[in-house]
PDB file of C-alpha atoms in Angstrom:
ATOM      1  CA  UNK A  55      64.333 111.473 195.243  1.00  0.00           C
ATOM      2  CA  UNK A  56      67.563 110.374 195.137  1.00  0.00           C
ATOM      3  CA  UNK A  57      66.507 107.451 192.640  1.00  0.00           C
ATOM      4  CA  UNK A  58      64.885 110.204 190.192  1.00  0.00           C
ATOM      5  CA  UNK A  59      67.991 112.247 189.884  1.00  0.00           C
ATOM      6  CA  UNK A  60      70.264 109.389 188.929  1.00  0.00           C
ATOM      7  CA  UNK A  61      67.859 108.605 185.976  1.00  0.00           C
ATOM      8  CA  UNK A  62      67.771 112.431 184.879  1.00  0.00           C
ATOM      9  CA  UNK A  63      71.406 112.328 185.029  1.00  0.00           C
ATOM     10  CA  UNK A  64      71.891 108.935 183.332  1.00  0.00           C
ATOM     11  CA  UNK A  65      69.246 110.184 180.231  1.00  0.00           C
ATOM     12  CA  UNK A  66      71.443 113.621 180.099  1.00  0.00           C
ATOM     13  CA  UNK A  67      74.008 111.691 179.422  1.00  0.00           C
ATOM     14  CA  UNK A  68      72.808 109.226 176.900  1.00  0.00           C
ATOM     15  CA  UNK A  69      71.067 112.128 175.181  1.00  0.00           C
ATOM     16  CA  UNK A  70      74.458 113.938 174.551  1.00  0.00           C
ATOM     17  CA  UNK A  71      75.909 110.850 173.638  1.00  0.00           C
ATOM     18  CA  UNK A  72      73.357 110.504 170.706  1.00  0.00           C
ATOM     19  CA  UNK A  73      73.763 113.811 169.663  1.00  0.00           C
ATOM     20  CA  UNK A  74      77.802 113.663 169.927  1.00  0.00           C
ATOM     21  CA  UNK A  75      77.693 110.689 167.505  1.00  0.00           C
ATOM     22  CA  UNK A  76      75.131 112.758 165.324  1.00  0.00           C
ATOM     23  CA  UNK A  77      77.323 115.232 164.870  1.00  0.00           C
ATOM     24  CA  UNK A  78      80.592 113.054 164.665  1.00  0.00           C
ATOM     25  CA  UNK A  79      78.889 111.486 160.934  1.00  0.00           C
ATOM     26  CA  UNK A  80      77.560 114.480 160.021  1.00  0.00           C
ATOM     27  CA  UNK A  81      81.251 116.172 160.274  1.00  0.00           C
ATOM     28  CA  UNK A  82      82.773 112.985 158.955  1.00  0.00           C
ATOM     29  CA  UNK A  83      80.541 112.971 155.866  1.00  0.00           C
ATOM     30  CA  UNK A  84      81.505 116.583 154.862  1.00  0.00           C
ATOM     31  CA  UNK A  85      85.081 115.938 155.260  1.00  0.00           C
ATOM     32  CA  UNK A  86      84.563 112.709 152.975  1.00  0.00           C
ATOM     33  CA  UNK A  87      82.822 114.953 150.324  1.00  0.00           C
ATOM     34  CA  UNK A  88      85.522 118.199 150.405  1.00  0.00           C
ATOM     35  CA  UNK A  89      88.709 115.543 149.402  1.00  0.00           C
ATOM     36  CA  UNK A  90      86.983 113.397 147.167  1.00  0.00           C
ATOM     37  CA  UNK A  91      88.504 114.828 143.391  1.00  0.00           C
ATOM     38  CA  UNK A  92      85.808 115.435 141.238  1.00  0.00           C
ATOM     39  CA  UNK A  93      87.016 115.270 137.595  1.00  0.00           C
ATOM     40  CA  UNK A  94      85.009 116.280 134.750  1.00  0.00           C
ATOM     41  CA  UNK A  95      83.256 113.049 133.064  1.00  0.00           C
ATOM     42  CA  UNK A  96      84.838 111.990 129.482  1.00  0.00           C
ATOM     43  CA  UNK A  97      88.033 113.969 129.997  1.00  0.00           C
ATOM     44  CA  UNK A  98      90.925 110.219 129.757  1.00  0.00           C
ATOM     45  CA  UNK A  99      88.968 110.396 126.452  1.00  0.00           C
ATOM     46  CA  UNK A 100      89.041 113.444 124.770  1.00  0.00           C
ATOM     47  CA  UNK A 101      91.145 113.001 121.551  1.00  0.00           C
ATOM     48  CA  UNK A 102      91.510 115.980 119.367  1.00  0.00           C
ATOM     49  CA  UNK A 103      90.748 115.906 116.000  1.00  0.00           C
ATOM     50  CA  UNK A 104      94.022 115.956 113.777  1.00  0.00           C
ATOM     51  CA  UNK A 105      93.641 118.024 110.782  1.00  0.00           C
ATOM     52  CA  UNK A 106      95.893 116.336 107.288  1.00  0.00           C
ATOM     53  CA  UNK A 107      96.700 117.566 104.234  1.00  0.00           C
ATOM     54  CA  UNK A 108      97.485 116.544 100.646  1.00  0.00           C
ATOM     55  CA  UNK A 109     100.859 116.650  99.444  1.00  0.00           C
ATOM     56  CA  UNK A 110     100.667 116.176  95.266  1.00  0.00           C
ATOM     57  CA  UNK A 111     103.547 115.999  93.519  1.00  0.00           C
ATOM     58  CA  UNK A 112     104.610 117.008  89.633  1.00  0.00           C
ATOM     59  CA  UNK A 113     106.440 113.686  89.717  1.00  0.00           C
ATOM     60  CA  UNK A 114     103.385 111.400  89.789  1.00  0.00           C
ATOM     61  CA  UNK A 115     102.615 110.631  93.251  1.00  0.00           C
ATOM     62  CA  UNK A 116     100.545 112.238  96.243  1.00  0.00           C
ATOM     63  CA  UNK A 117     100.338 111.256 100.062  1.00  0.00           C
ATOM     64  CA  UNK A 118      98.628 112.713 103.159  1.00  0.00           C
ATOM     65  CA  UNK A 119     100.280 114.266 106.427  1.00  0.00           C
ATOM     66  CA  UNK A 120      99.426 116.242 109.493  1.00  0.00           C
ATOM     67  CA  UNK A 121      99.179 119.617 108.604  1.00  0.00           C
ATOM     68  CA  UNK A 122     101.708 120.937 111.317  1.00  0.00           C
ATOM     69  CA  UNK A 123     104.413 118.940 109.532  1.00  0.00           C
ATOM     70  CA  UNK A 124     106.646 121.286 106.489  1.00  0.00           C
ATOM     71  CA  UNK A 125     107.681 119.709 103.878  1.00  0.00           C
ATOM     72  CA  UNK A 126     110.620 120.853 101.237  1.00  0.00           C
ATOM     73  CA  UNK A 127     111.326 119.932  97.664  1.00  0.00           C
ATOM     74  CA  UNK A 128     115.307 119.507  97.540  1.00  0.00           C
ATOM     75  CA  UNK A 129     115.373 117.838  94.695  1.00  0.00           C
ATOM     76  CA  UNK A 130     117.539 119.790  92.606  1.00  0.00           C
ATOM     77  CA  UNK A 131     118.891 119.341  88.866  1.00  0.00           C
ATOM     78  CA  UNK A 132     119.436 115.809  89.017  1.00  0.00           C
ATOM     79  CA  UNK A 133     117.667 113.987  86.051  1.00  0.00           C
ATOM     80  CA  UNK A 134     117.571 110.914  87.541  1.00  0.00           C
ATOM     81  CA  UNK A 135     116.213 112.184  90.682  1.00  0.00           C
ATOM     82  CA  UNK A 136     112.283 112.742  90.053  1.00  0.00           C
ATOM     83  CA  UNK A 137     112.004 113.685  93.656  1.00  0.00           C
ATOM     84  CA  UNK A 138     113.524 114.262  97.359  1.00  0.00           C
ATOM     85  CA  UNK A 139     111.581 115.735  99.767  1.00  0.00           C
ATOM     86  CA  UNK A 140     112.512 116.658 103.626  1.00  0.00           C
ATOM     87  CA  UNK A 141     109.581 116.388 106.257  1.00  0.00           C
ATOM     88  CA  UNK A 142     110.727 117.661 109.363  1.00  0.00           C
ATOM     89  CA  UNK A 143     108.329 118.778 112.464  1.00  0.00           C
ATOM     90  CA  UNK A 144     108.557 122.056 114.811  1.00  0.00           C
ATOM     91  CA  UNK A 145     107.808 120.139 117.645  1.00  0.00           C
ATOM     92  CA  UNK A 146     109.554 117.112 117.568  1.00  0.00           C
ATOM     93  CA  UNK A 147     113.704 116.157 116.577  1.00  0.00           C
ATOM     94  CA  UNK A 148     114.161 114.022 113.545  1.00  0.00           C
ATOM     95  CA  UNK A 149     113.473 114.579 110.304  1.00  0.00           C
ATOM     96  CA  UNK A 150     111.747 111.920 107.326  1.00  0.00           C
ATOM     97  CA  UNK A 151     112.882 111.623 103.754  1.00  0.00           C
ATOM     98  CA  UNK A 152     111.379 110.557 100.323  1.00  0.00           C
ATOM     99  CA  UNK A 153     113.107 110.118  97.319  1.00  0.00           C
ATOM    100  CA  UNK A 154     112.172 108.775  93.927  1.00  0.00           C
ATOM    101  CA  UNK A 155     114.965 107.839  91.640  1.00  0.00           C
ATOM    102  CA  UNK A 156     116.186 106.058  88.804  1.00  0.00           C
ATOM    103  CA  UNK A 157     118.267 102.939  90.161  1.00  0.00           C
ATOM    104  CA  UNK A 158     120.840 100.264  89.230  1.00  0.00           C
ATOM    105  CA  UNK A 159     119.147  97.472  91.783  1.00  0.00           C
ATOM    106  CA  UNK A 160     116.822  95.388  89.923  1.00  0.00           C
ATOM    107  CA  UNK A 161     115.286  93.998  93.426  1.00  0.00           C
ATOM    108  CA  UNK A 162     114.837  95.297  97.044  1.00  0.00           C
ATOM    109  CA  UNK A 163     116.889  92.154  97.667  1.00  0.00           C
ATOM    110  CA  UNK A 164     119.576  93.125  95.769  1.00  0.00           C
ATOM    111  CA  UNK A 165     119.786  96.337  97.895  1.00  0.00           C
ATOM    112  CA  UNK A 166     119.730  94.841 101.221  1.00  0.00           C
ATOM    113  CA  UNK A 167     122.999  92.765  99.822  1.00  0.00           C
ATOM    114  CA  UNK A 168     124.621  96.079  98.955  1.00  0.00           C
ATOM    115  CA  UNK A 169     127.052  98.367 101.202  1.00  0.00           C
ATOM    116  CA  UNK A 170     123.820 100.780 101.227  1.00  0.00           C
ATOM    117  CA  UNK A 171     121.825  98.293 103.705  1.00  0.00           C
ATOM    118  CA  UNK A 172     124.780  97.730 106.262  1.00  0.00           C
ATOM    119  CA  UNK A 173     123.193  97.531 109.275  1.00  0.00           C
ATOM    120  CA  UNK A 174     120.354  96.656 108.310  1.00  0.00           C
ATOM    121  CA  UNK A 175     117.519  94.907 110.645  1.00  0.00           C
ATOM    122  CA  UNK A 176     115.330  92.083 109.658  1.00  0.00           C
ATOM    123  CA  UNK A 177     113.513  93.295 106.656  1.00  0.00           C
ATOM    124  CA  UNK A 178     109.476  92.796 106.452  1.00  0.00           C
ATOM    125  CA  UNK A 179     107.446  92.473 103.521  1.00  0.00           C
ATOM    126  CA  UNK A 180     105.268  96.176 102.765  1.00  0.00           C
ATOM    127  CA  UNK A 181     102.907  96.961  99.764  1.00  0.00           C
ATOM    128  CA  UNK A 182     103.139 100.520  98.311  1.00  0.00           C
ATOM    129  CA  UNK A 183     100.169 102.053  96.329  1.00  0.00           C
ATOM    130  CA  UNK A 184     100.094  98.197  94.786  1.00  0.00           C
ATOM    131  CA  UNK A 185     103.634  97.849  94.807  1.00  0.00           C
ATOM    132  CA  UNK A 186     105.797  95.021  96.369  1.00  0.00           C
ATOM    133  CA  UNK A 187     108.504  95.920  98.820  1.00  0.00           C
ATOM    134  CA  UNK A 188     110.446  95.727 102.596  1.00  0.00           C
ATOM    135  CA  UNK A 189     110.500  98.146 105.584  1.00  0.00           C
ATOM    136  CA  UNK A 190     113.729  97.594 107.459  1.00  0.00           C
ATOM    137  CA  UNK A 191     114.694  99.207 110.851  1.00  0.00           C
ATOM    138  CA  UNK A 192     118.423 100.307 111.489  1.00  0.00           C
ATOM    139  CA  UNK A 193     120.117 100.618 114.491  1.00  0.00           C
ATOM    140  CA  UNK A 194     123.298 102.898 113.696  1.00  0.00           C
ATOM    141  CA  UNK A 195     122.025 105.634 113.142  1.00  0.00           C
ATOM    142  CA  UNK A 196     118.498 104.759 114.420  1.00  0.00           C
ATOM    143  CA  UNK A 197     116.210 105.223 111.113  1.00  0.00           C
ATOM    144  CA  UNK A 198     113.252 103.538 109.520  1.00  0.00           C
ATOM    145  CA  UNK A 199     113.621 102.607 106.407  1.00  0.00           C
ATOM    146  CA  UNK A 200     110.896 101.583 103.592  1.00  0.00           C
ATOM    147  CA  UNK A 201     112.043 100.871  99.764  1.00  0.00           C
ATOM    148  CA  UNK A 202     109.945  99.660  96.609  1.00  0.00           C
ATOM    149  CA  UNK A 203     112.076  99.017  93.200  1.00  0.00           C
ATOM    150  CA  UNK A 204     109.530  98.906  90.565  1.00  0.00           C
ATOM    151  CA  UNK A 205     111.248  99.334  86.701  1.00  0.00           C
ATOM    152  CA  UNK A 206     113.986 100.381  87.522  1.00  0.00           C
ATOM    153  CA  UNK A 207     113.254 103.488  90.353  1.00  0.00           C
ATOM    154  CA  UNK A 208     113.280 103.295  93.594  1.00  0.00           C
ATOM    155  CA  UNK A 209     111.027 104.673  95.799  1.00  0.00           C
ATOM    156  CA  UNK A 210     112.782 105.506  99.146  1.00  0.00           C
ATOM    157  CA  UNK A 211     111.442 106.555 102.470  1.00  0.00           C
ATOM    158  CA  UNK A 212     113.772 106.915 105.386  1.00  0.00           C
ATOM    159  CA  UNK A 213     112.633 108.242 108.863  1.00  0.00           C
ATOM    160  CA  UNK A 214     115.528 109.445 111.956  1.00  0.00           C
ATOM    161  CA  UNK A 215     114.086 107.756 114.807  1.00  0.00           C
ATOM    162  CA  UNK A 216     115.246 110.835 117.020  1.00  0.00           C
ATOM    163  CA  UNK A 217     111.478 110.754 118.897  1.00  0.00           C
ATOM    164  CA  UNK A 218     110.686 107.042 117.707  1.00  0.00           C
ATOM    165  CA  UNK A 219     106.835 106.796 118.455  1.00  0.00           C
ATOM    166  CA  UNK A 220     106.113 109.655 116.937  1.00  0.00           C
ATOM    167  CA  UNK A 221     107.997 109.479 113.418  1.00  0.00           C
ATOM    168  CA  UNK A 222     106.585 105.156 113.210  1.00  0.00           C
ATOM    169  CA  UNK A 223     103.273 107.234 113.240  1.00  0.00           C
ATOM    170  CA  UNK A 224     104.158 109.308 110.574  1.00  0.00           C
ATOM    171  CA  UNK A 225     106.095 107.320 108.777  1.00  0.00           C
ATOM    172  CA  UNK A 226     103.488 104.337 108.431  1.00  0.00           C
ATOM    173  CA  UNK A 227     100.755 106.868 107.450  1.00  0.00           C
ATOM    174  CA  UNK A 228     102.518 108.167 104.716  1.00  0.00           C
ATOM    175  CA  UNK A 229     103.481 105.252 103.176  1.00  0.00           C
ATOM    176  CA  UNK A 230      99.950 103.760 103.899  1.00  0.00           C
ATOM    177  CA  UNK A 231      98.509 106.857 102.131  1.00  0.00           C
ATOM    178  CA  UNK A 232     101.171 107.355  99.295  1.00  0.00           C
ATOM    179  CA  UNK A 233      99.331 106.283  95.731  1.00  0.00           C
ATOM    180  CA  UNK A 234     100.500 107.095  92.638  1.00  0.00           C
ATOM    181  CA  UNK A 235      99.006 109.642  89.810  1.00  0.00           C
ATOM    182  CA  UNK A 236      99.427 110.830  86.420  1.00  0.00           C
ATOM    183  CA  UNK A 237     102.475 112.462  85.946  1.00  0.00           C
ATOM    184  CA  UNK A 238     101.727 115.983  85.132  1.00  0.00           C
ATOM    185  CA  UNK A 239     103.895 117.973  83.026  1.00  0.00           C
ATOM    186  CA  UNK A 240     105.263 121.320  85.190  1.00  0.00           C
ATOM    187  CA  UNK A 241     104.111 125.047  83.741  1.00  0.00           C
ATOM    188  CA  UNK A 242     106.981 127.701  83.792  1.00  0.00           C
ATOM    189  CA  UNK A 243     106.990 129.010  87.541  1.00  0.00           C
ATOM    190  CA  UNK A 244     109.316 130.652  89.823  1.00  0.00           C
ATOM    191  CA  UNK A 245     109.846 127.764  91.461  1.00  0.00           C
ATOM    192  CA  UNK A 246     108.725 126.344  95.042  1.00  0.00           C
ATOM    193  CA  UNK A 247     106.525 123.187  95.308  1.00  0.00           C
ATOM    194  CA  UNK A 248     103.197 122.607  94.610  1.00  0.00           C
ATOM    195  CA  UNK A 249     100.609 120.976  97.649  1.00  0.00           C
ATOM    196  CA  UNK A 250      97.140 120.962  97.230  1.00  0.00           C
ATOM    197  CA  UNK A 251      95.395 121.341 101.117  1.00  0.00           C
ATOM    198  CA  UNK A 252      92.511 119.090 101.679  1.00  0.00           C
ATOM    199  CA  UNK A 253      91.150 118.906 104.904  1.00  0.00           C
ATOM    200  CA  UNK A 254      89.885 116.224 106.683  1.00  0.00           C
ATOM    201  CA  UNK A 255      89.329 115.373 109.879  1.00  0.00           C
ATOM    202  CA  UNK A 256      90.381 111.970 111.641  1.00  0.00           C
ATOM    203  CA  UNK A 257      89.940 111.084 115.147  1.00  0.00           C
ATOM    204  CA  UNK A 258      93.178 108.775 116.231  1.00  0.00           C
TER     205      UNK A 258
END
């Protein structure tokens, strides 16, 4: 009698053993699922689309930029200035500059000799719309500079490095996108400049 109780008591207690383990996993398992993250598949990836324009100029020239950039004519009465634009951003500090204009250098080399190139990095060999030239980095103040002298103008893009990564970027697509056209001959106006919008869209 005595034999048959110790075996009832011995399978009670493997019995809720078992099930204490069973449940033990079974808690463990949820627990494991509730702090897993679960993030949405594809979402490192996502890149949004980036929206550019056309900026065409009366001077003989056109070049594409982001759309959220402005862009100002401030060229003024100068006759030997055929253009100066300002490109500047609303969410990011610095500020890019083009100018064409009539020049006294007969070479890009003979610029970086001048008092105008002071400070001037090491200069590396660019090609604008067919063009031969340098792009040269400055470090006081920080600016990116590229320059083509072509008959006599010079063709001058200078970038503030104020938020560096971001104005390269710009920089580099401009110039890489800047081709020349006929030179148009302006009508009477009020004034202002004159940008044709073309959208496209371009995945980075």
């Amino acid at each position: 009698m005595i034999e048959k109780k110790k075996i009832l008591i011995i399978g009670g207690v493997g019995i809720i053993l078992v099930l204490g383990l069973a449940v033990f996993f079974v808690v463990q398992k949820k627990k494991t699922a509730i702090v897993s993250p679960i993030q949405p598949p594809g979402i490192l990836e996502e890149k949004e689309a980036e929206t550019l324009l056309t900026y065409k100029d009366e001077a003989g020239f056109e070049f594409k930029y982001p759309e959220n950039l402005t862009i100002k004519d401030i060229s003024g009465a100068d006759q030997s200035v055929y253009s100066s634009l300002e490109i500047s951003s609303s969410q990011h500090e610095g500020k890019m500059a083009i100018k064409i204009v009539d020049t006294l250098f007969t070479s890009v080399d003979a610029w970086l000799k001048s008092k105008e190139a002071s400070g001037a990095g090491v200069a590396r060999e660019i090609t604008l719309a067919g063009m031969e030239g340098a792009q040269i980095q400055f470090a006081n103040p920080r600016r990116l500079v590229t320059i083509v002298i072509d008959e006599g103008i010079m063709y001058f893009f200078e970038s503030l490095l104020d938020e560096a990564e971001y104005w390269n970027k710009i920089h580099n697509n401009i110039v890489s996108s800047f081709t020349l056209t006929e030179t148009q001959t302006p009508a009477p106006q009020s004034g202002g400049e004159e940008v044709i919008y073309e959208e496209e869209e371009v995945i980075e």
